[in-house]
Amino acid sequence: MWLTQAQMAELFQKDRTVITRHIDNVFKEGELERQLVCAKIARTTKHGALEGKKQKQEVFLYNLDVIISVGYRIKSKRGTAFRIGANKVLKEYLSISSKDMP
């Protein structure tokens, strides 16, 4: 799963600048390495001021590792719901894994 900052802002119901700050901190603190979890794509869009012209826009996509890291940092109702869901999945996984242990 890959999302842009704008998509994460919508997911967690926060301003994109809040998402940007959390992503920057994830990398600054060494939690994740940017080159391993981030991809830059270019897309062509209509130019806003010049009719018939196109412009190239670069967009960064962030993988699930970044989404999870931001989800555990964000303070919002959606962030809380995300953490509850993520914790439930993790607990289920750990209980299944522990049954396989001798």
CSV table of C-alpha atoms in Angstrom, one decimal:
chain,number,residue,atom,x,y,z
A,1,MET,CA,0.0,0.0,0.0
A,2,TRP,CA,1.3,3.4,-1.0
A,3,LEU,CA,-0.2,6.8,-0.2
A,4,THR,CA,0.6,10.5,-0.8
A,5,GLN,CA,0.8,13.0,2.0
A,6,ALA,CA,-2.6,14.3,0.8
A,7,GLN,CA,-4.1,10.8,1.0
A,8,MET,CA,-2.7,10.3,4.5
A,9,ALA,CA,-4.1,13.7,5.5
A,10,GLU,CA,-7.5,12.5,4.4
A,11,LEU,CA,-7.1,9.1,6.1
A,12,PHE,CA,-6.2,10.6,9.4
A,13,GLN,CA,-8.4,13.7,9.0
A,14,LYS,CA,-5.5,16.2,9.6
A,15,ASP,CA,-4.0,19.0,7.6
A,16,ARG,CA,-1.2,17.9,5.2
A,17,THR,CA,1.3,20.1,7.0
A,18,VAL,CA,0.8,17.9,10.1
A,19,ILE,CA,1.4,14.8,8.1
A,20,THR,CA,4.5,16.4,6.6
A,21,ARG,CA,5.9,17.2,10.0
A,22,HIS,CA,5.3,13.7,11.3
A,23,ILE,CA,7.0,12.1,8.2
A,24,ASP,CA,10.0,14.5,8.5
A,25,ASN,CA,10.3,13.4,12.2
A,26,VAL,CA,10.1,9.7,11.3
A,27,PHE,CA,13.2,10.2,9.0
A,28,LYS,CA,15.0,12.7,11.3
A,29,GLU,CA,14.7,10.3,14.2
A,30,GLY,CA,16.1,7.4,12.1
A,31,GLU,CA,12.9,5.3,12.5
A,32,LEU,CA,12.8,4.6,8.8
A,33,GLU,CA,15.2,5.3,5.8
A,34,ARG,CA,13.6,7.6,3.2
A,35,GLN,CA,15.1,5.8,0.2
A,36,LEU,CA,13.6,2.5,1.3
A,37,VAL,CA,10.0,3.7,2.0
A,38,CYS,CA,9.5,6.6,-0.3
A,39,ALA,CA,9.0,6.7,-4.1
A,40,LYS,CA,8.9,9.8,-6.3
A,41,ILE,CA,6.6,9.7,-9.4
A,42,ALA,CA,6.0,12.3,-12.0
A,43,ARG,CA,2.6,13.0,-13.5
A,44,THR,CA,1.4,15.3,-16.2
A,45,THR,CA,-1.4,17.7,-15.5
A,46,LYS,CA,-3.1,20.6,-17.3
A,47,HIS,CA,-1.3,23.9,-16.8
A,48,GLY,CA,-3.4,26.2,-14.7
A,49,ALA,CA,-2.6,29.4,-16.5
A,50,LEU,CA,-1.8,28.4,-20.1
A,51,GLU,CA,-4.5,26.8,-22.1
A,52,GLY,CA,-3.5,23.7,-24.0
A,53,LYS,CA,-0.2,23.4,-22.1
A,54,LYS,CA,0.8,20.7,-19.7
A,55,GLN,CA,3.0,20.7,-16.7
A,56,LYS,CA,4.9,18.0,-14.9
A,57,GLN,CA,4.3,17.5,-11.2
A,58,GLU,CA,6.4,15.4,-8.9
A,59,VAL,CA,4.6,13.5,-6.2
A,60,PHE,CA,6.0,11.4,-3.3
A,61,LEU,CA,4.4,8.1,-2.3
A,62,TYR,CA,5.0,6.6,1.1
A,63,ASN,CA,4.7,2.9,1.8
A,64,LEU,CA,2.9,1.1,4.6
A,65,ASP,CA,5.8,1.5,7.0
A,66,VAL,CA,5.4,5.2,6.9
A,67,ILE,CA,1.6,5.1,7.1
A,68,ILE,CA,1.9,3.0,10.3
A,69,SER,CA,4.6,5.3,11.8
A,70,VAL,CA,2.4,8.4,11.1
A,71,GLY,CA,-0.7,6.6,12.4
A,72,TYR,CA,1.0,6.0,15.8
A,73,ARG,CA,2.1,9.6,16.0
A,74,ILE,CA,-1.1,11.4,14.9
A,75,LYS,CA,-3.6,12.8,17.4
A,76,SER,CA,-7.1,12.5,15.9
A,77,LYS,CA,-10.2,10.3,16.2
A,78,ARG,CA,-9.1,8.6,13.0
A,79,GLY,CA,-5.6,8.2,14.3
A,80,THR,CA,-7.0,6.6,17.5
A,81,ALA,CA,-9.2,4.2,15.4
A,82,PHE,CA,-6.1,3.3,13.3
A,83,ARG,CA,-4.1,2.4,16.4
A,84,ILE,CA,-6.9,0.4,17.9
A,85,GLY,CA,-7.2,-1.6,14.6
A,86,ALA,CA,-3.5,-2.0,14.2
A,87,ASN,CA,-3.1,-3.2,17.8
A,88,LYS,CA,-5.9,-5.7,17.3
A,89,VAL,CA,-4.3,-7.2,14.2
A,90,LEU,CA,-0.9,-7.3,16.0
A,91,LYS,CA,-2.3,-9.1,19.0
A,92,GLU,CA,-4.1,-11.6,16.8
A,93,TYR,CA,-0.9,-12.3,14.9
A,94,LEU,CA,1.1,-12.7,18.1
A,95,SER,CA,-1.4,-15.1,19.6
A,96,ILE,CA,-1.3,-17.2,16.5
A,97,SER,CA,2.5,-17.1,16.4
A,98,SER,CA,2.8,-18.0,20.0
A,99,LYS,CA,0.7,-21.2,19.4
A,100,ASP,CA,3.4,-22.3,16.9
A,101,MET,CA,6.2,-22.0,19.5
A,102,PRO,CA,7.3,-25.2,21.4
